[in-house]
mmCIF file of C-alpha atoms and ligand atoms in Angstrom:
data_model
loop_
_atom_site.group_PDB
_atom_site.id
_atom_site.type_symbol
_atom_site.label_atom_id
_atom_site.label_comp_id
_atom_site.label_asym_id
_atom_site.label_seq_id
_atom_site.Cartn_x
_atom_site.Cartn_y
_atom_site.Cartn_z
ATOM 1 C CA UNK A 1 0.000 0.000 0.000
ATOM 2 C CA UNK A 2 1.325 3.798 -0.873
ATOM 3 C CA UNK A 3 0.444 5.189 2.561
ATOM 4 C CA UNK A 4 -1.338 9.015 2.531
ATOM 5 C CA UNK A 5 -3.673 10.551 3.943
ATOM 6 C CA UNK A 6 -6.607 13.110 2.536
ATOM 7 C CA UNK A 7 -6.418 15.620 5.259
ATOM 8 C CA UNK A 8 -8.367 18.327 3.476
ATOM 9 C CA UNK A 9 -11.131 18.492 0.844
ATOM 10 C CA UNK A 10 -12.584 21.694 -1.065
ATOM 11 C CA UNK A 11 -14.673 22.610 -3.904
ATOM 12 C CA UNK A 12 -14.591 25.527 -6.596
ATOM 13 C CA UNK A 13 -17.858 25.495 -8.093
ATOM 14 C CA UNK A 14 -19.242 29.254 -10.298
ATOM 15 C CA UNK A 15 -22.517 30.342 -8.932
ATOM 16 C CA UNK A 16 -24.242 30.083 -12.176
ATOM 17 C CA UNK A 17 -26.751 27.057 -13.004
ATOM 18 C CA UNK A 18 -27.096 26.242 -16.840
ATOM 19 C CA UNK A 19 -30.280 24.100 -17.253
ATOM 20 C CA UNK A 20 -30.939 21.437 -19.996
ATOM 21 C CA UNK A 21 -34.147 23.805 -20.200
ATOM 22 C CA UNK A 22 -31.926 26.591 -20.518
ATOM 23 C CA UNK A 23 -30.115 25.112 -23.833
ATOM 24 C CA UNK A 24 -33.170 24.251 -25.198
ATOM 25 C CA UNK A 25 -33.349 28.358 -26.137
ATOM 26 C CA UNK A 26 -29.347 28.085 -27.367
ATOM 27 C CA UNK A 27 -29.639 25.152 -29.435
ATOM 28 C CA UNK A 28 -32.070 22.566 -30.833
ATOM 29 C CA UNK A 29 -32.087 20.010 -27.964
ATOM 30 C CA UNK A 30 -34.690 19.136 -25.159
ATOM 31 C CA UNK A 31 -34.289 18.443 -21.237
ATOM 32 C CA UNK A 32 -36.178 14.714 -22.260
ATOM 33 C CA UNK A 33 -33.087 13.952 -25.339
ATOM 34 C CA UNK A 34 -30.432 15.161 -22.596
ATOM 35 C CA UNK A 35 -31.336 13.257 -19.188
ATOM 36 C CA UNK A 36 -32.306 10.531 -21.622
ATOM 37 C CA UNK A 37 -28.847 10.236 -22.918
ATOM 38 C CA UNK A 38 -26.355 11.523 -20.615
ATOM 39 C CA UNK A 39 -28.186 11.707 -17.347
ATOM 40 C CA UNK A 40 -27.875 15.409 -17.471
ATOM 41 C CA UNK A 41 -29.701 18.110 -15.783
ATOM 42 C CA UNK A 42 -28.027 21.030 -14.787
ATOM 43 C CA UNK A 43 -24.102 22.403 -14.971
ATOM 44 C CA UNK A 44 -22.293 25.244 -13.490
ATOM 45 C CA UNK A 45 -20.784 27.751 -16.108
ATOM 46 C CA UNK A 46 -17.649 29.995 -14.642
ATOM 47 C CA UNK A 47 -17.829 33.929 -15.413
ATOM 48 C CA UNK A 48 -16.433 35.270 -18.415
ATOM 49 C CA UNK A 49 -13.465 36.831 -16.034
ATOM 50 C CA UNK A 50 -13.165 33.151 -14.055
ATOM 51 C CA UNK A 51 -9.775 31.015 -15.233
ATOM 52 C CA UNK A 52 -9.417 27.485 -13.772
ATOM 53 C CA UNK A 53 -6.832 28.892 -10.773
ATOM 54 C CA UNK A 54 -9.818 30.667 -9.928
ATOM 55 C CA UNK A 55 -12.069 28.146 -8.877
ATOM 56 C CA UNK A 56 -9.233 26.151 -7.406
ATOM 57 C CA UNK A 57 -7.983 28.805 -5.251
ATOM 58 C CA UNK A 58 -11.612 28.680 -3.688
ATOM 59 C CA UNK A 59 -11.705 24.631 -3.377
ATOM 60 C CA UNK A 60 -7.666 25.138 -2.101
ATOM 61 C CA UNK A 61 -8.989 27.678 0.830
ATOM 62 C CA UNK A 62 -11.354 25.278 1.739
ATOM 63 C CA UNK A 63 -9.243 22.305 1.867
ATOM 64 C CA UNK A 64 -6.422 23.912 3.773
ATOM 65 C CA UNK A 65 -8.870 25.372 6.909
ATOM 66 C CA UNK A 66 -10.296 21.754 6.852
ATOM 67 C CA UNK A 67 -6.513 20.568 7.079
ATOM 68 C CA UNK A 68 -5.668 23.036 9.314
ATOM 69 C CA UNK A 69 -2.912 24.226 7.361
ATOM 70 C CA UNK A 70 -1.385 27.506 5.363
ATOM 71 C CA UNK A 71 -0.427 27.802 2.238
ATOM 72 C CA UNK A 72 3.357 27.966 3.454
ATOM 73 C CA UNK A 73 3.204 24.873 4.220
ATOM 74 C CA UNK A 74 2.437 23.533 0.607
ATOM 75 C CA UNK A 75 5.890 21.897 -0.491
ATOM 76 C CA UNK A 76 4.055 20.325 -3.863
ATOM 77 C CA UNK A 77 1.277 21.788 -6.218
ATOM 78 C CA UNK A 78 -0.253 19.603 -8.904
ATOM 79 C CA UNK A 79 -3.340 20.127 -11.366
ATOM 80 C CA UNK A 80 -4.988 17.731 -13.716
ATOM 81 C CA UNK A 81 -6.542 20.233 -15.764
ATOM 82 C CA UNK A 82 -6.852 20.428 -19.945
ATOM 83 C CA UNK A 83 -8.311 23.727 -19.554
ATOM 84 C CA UNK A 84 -5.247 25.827 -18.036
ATOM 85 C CA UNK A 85 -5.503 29.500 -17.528
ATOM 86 C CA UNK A 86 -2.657 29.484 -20.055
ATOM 87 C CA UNK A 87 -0.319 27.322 -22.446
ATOM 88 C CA UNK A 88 2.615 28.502 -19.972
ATOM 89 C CA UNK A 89 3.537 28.999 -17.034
ATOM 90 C CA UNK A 90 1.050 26.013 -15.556
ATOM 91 C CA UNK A 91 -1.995 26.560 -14.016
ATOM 92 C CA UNK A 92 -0.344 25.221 -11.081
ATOM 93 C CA UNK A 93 1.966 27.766 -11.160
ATOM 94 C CA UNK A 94 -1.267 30.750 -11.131
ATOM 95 C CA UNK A 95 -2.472 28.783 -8.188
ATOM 96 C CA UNK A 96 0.430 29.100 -6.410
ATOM 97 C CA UNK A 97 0.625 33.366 -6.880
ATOM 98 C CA UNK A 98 -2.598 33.915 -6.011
ATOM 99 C CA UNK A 99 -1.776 31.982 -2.704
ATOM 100 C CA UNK A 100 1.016 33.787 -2.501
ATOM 101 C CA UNK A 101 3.359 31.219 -2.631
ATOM 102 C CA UNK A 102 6.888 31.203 -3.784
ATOM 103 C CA UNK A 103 9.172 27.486 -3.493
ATOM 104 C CA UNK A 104 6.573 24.796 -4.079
ATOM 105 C CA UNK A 105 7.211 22.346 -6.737
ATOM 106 C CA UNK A 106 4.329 22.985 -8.806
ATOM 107 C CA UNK A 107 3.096 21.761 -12.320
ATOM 108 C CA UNK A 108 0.075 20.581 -14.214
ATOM 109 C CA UNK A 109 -0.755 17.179 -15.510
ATOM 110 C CA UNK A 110 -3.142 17.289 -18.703
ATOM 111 C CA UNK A 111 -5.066 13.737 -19.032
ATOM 112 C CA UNK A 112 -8.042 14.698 -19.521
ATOM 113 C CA UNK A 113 -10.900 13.332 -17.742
ATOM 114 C CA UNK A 114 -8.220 11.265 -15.745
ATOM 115 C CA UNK A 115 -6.212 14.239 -14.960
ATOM 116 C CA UNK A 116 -7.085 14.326 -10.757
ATOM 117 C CA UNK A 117 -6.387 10.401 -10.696
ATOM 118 C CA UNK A 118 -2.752 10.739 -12.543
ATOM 119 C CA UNK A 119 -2.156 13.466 -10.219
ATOM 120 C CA UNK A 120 -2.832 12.055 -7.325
ATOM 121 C CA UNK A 121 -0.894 8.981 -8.517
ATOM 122 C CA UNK A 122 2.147 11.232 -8.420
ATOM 123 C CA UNK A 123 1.174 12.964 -5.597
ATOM 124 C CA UNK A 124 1.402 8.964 -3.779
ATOM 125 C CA UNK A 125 4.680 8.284 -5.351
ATOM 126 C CA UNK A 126 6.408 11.549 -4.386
ATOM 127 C CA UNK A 127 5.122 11.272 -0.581
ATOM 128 C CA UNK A 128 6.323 7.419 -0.812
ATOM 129 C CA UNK A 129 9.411 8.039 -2.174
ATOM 130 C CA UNK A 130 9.427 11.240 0.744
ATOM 131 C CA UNK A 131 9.855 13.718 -2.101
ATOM 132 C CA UNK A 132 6.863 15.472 -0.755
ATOM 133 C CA UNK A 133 5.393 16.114 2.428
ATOM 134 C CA UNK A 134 2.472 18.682 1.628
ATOM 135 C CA UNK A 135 0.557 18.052 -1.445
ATOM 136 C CA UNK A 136 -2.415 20.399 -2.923
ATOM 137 C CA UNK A 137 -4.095 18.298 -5.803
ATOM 138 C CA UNK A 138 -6.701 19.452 -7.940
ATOM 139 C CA UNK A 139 -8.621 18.439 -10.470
ATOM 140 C CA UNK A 140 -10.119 21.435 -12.284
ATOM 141 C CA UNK A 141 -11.644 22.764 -15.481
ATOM 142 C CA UNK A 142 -13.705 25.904 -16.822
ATOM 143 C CA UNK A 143 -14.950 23.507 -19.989
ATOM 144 C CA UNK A 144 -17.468 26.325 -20.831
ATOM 145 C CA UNK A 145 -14.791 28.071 -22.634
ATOM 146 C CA UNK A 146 -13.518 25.349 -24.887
ATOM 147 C CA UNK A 147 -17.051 23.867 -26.016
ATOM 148 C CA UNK A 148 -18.958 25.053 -29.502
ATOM 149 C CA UNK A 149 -22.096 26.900 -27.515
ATOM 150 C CA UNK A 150 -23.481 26.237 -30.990
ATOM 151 C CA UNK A 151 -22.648 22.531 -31.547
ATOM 152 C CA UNK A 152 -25.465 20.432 -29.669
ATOM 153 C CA UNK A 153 -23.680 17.667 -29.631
ATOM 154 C CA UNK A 154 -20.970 18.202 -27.127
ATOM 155 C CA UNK A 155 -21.925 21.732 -25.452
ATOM 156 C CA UNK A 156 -24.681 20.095 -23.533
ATOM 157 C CA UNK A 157 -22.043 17.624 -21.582
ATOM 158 C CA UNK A 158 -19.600 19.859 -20.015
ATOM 159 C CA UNK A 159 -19.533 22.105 -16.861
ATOM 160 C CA UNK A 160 -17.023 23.894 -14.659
ATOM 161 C CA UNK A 161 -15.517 23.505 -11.634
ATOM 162 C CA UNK A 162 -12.360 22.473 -9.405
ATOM 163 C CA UNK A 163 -11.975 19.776 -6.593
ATOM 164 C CA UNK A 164 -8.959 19.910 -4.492
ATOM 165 C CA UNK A 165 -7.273 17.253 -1.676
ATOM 166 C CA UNK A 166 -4.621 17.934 0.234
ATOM 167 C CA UNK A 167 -2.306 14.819 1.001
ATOM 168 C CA UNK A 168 0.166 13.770 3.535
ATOM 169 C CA UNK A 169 2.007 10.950 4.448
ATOM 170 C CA UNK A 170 0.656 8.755 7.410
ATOM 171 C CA UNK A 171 2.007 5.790 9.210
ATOM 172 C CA UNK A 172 -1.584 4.740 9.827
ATOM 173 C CA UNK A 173 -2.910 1.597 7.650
ATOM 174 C CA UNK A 174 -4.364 3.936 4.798
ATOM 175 C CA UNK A 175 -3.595 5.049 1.219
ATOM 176 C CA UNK A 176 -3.808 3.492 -2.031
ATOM 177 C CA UNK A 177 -4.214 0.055 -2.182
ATOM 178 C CA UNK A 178 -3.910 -0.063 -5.737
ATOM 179 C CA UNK A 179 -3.688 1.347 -9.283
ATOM 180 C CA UNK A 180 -3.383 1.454 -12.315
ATOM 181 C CA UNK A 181 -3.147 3.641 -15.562
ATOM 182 C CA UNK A 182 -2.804 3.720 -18.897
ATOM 183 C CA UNK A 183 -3.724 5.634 -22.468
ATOM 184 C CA UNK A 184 -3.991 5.096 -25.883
ATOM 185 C CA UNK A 185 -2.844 7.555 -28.286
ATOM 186 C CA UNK A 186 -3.555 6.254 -31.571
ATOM 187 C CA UNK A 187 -7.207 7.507 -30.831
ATOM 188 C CA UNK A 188 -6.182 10.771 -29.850
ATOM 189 C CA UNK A 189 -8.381 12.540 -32.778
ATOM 190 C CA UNK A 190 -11.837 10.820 -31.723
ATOM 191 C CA UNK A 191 -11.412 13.729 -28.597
ATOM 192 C CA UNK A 192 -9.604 16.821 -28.989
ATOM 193 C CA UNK A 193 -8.982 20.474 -29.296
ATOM 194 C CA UNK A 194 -7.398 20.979 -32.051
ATOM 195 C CA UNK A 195 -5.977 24.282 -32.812
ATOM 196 C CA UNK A 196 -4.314 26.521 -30.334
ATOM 197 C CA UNK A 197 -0.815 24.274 -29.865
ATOM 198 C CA UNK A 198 2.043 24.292 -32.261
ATOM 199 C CA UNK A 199 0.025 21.771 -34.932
ATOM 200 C CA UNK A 200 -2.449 24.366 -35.535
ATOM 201 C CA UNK A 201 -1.854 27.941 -34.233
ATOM 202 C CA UNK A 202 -4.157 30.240 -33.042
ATOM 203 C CA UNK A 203 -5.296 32.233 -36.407
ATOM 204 C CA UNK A 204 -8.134 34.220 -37.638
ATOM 205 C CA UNK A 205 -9.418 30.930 -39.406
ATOM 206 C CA UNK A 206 -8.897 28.694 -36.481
ATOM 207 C CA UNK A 207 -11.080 30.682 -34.956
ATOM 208 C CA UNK A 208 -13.801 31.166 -37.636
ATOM 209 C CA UNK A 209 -13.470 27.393 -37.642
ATOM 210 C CA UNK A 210 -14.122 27.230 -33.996
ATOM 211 C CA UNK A 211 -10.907 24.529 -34.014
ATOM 212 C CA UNK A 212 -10.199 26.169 -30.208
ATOM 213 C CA UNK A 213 -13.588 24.146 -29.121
ATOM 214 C CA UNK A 214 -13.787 20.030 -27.870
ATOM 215 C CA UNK A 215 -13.917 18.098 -30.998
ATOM 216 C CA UNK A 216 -15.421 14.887 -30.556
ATOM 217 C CA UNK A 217 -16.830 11.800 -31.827
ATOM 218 C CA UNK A 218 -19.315 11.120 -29.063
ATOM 219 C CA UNK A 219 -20.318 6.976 -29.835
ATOM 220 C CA UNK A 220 -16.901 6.035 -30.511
ATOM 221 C CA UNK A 221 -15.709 7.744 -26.931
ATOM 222 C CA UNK A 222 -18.871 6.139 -25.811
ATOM 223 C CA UNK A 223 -17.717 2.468 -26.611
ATOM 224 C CA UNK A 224 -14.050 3.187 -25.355
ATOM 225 C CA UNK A 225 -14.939 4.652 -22.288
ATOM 226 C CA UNK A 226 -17.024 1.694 -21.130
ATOM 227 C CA UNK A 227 -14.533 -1.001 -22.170
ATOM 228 C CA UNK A 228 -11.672 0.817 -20.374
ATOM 229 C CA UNK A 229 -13.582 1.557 -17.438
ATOM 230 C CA UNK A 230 -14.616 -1.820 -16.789
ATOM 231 C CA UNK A 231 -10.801 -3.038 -17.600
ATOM 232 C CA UNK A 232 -9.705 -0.839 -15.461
ATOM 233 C CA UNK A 233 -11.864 -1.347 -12.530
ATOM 234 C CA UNK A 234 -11.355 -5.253 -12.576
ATOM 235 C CA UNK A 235 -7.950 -4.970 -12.846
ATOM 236 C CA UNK A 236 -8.001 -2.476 -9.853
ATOM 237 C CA UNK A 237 -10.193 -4.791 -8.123
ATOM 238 C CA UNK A 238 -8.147 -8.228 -8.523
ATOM 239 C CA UNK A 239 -4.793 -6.115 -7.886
ATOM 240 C CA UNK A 240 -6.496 -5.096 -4.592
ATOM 241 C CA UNK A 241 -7.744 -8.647 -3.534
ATOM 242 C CA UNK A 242 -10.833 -7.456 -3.132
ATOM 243 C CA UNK A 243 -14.394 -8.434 -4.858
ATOM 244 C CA UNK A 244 -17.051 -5.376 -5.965
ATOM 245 C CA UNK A 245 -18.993 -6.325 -2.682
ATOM 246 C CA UNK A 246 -16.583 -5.328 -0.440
ATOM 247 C CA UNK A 247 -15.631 -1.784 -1.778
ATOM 248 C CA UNK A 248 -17.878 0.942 0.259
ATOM 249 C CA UNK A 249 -17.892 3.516 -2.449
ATOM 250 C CA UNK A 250 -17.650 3.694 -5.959
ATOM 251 C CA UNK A 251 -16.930 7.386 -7.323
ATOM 252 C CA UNK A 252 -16.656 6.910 -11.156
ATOM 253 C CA UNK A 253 -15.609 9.784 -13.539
ATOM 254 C CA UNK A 254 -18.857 11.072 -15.048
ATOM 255 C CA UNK A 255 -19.288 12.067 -18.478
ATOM 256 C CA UNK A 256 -22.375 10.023 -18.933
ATOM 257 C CA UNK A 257 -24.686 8.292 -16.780
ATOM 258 C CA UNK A 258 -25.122 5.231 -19.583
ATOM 259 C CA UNK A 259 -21.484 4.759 -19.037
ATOM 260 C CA UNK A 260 -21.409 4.652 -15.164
ATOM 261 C CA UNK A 261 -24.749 2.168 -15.500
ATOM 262 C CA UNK A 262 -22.782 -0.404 -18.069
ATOM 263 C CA UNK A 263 -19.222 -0.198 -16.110
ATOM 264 C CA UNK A 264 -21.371 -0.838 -12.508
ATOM 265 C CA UNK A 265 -23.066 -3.985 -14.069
ATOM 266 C CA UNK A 266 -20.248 -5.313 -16.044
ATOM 267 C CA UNK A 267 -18.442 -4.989 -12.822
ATOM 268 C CA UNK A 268 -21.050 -6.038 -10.166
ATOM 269 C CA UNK A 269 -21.074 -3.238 -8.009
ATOM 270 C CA UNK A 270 -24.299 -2.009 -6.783
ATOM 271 C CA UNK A 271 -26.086 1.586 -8.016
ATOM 272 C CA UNK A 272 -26.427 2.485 -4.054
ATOM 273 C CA UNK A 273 -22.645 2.133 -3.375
ATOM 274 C CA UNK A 274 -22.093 4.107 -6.868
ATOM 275 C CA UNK A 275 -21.871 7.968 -5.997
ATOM 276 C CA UNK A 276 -23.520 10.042 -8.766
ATOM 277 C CA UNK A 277 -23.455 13.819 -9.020
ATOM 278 C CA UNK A 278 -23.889 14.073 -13.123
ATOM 279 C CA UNK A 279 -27.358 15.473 -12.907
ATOM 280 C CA UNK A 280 -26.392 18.072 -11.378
ATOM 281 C CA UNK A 281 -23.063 19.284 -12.461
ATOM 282 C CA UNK A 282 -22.200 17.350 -15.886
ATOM 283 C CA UNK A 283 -19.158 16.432 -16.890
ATOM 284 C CA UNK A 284 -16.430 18.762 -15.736
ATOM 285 C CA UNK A 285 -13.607 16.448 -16.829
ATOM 286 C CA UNK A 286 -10.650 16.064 -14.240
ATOM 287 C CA UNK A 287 -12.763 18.072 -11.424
ATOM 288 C CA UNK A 288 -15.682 15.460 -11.434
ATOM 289 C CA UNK A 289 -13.949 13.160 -9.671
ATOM 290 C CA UNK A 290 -12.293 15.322 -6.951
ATOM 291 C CA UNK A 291 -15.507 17.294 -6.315
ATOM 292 C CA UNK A 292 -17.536 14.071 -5.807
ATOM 293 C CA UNK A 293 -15.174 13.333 -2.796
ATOM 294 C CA UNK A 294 -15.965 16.325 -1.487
ATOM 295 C CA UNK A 295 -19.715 16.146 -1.793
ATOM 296 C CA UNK A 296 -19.803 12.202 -1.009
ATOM 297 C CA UNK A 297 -17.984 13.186 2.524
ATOM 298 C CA UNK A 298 -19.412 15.676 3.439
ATOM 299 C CA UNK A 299 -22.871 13.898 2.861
ATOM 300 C CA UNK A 300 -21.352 11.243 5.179
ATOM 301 C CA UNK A 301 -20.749 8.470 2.965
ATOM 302 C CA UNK A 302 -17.338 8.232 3.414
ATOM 303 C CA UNK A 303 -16.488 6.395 6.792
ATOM 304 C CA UNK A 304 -12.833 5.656 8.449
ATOM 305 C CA UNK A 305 -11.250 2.849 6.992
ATOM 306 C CA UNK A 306 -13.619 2.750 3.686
ATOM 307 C CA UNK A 307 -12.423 1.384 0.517
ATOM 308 C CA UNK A 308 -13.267 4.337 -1.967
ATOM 309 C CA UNK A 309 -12.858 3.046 -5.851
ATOM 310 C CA UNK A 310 -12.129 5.744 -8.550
ATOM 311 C CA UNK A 311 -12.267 4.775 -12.274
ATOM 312 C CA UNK A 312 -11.936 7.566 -14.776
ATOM 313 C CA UNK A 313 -11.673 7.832 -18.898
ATOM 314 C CA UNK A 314 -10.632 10.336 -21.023
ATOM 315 C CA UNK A 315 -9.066 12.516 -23.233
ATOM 316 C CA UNK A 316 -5.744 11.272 -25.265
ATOM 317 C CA UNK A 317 -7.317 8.226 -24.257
ATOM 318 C CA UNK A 318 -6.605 8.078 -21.141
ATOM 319 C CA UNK A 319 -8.099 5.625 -18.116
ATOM 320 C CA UNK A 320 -7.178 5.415 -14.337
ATOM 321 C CA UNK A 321 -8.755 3.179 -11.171
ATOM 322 C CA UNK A 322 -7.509 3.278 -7.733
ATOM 323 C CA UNK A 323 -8.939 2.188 -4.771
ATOM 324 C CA UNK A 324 -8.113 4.449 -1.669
ATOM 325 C CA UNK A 325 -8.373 3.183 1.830
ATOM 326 C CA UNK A 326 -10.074 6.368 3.914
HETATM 327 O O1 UT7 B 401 -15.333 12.677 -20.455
HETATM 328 C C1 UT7 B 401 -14.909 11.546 -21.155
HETATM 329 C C2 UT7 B 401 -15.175 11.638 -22.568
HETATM 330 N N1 UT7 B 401 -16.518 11.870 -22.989
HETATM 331 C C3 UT7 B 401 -17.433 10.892 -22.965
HETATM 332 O O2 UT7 B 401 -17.248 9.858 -22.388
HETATM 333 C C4 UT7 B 401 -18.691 11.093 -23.782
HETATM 334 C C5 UT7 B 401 -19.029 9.817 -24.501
HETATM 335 N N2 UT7 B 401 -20.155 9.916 -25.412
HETATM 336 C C6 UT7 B 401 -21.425 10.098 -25.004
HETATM 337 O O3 UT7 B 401 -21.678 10.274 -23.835
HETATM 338 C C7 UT7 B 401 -22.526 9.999 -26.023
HETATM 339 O O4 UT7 B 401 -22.029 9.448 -27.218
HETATM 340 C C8 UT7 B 401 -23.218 11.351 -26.320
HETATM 341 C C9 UT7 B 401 -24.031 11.808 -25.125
HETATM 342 C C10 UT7 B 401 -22.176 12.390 -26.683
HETATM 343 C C11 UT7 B 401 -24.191 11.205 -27.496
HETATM 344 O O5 UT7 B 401 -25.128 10.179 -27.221
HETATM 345 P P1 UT7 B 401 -25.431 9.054 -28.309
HETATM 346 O O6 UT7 B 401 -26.485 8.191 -27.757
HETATM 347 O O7 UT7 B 401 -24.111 8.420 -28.660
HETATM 348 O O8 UT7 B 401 -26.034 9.884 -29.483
HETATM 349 P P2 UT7 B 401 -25.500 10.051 -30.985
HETATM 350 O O9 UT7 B 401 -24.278 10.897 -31.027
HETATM 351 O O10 UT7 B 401 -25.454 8.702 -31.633
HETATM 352 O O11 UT7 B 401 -26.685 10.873 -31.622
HETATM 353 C C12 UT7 B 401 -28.029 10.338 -31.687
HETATM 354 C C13 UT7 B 401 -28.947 11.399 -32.263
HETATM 355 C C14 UT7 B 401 -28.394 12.058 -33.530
HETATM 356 O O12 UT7 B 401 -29.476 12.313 -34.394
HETATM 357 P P3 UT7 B 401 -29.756 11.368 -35.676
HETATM 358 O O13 UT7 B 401 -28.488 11.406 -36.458
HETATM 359 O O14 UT7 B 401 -30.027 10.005 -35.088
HETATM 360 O O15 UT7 B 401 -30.931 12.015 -36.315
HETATM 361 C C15 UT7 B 401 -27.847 13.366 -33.031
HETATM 362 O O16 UT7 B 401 -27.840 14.369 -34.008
HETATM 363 O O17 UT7 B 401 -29.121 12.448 -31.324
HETATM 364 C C16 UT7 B 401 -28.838 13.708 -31.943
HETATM 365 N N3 UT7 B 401 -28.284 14.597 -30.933
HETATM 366 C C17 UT7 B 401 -29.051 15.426 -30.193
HETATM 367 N N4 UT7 B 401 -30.387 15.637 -30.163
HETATM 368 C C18 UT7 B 401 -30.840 16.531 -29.270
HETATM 369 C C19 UT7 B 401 -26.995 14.754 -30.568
HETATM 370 N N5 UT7 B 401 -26.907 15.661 -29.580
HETATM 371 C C20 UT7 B 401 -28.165 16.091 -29.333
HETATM 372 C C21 UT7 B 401 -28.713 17.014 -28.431
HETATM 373 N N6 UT7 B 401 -30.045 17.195 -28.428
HETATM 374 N N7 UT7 B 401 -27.960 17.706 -27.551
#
């Protein structure tokens, strides 16, 4: 086991609700076609002067007066995030000025949807291999900014916001149990951005194009998503020792509720042990995952001693499962 502790929890969340009824006046959808499909009912859409750091500087507040720490005492700052503030410096890096901060390692990891599970992956293996002491990881995205408002296809999915932990190590009998990751970048193009790097460039036709926005082809992420999530939780599972009924909470990644339902049967675990907050914030990508902790314990589901099992798929692709002992 890669002993850590979660000593502190937050949230980032923008005030603003976006109903399914509310895109039925931006594009030609319905609330029935979107909680149908996806599971979907509301989202929260950041401020047009709101970056990512932003909303993780609120979740980071929170976590730290829960943890009863500063922000001096940070030593390590990471970020799963595919919405940065900018291409450089990291949005780990804007996190840690507007804390005030000046010394902590800091640095983003962009995985997409699995982006708070990779980080917190290297947050374990740092603190194991006593690199870090101190960690602040977040998951975070302001999607709202990257999606076609006038493609219905994929702007209906996405909403903002920003989970953080903050870890330490422990000599108690808790941490990660096990892991495991892994991608698959030959179907990088089903689910991308794709202008804005050095292939394509920011330029008055990118933009025309709307190439800046999330490109993707939603059955084929569909199909990928639940194989790899089921993989990935049965591998987690039988690296573990431990069978679907003894796991006390399942927090999936949630870009749709259809894939949550077909990874929880393929893999036997039950819909009341399966925490679900899609209806009412969508998918925000890397934050989903991290801001489902948060609500999950503070709803007091999560006990001392739980085993907590994360499975997330994404972007690049990317997949991740780990299954945390509370
Ligand atoms: O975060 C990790 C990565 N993302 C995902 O895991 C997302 C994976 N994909 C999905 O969740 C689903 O594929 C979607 C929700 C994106 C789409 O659901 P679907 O059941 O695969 O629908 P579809 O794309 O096959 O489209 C079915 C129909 C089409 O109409 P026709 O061609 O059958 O006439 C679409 O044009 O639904 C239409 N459609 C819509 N209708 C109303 C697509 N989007 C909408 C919409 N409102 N918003």
């Amino acid at each position: 086991m890669k002993k850590l502790k979660i000593v502190g929890l937050g949230v980032g969340l923008p005030k603003r609700i976006l109903t399914n009824f509310d895109l039925e006046k931006m594009v030609d959808t319905s609330d029935e076609w979107i909680t149908e499909r996806t599971g979907i009912k509301e989202r929260r859409i950041a401020d047009s002067d709101t970056a990512t750091s932003d909303l993780i500087v609120i979740a980071a507040k929170e976590a730290l007066k829960q943890a009863n720490l500063k922000p001096t005492d940070l030593d390590t700052i990471i970020v799963g995030t595919s919405t940065p503030d900018t291409i450089y410096p990291s949005t780990a890096c804007w996190v840690e000025k507007a804390l005030g901060l000046s010394g902590p390692v800091a640095f983003d990891v962009n995985a997409g949807c699995c982006g708070f599970l990779y980080a917190l992956e290297i947050a374990a293996n740092l603190i194991n291999g006593k690199r870090a002491k101190k960690v602040l990881v977040a998951g975070a995205e302001v999607m709202s900014k990257v999606v076609n408002w006038e493609d219905r296809r994929t702007c209906v999915l996405f909403g903002d916001g920003a989970g953080v932990c903050i870890v330490v190590p422990t000599d108690e009998e808790r941490g990660i149990v096990a892991s495991n990751w892994g991608s698959d970048g030959t179907l990088a193009e089903l689910l991308y951005q794709p202008a804005g790097g050095t292939r394509m460039p920011a330029s008055k036709e990118t933009v025309e194009k709307k190439l800046h926005t999330v490109h993707m082809v939603g059955n084929e992420v569909f199909k990928n998503a639940v194989r790899e999530m089921e993989n990935a939780t049965l591998q987690v599972l039988a690296d573990a020792n431990l069978s679907s009924s003894e796991i006390d909470l399942f927090i999936p990644h949630q870009a749709n509720y259809r894939i949550i339902d077909a990874t929880i049967k393929r893999t036997n675990i039950p819909l009341e042990k399966t925490y679900l907050v899609i209806h009412k914030y969508g998918n925000m990508s890397a934050a989903t995952i991290p801001v489902a902790l948060h609500d999950a314990y503070y709803e007091g589901k999560i006990k001392d001693n739980n085993y907590i099992l994360f499975a997330a798929f994404g972007a690049g692709f990317t997949w991740a499962a780990m299954i945390l002992k509370w």
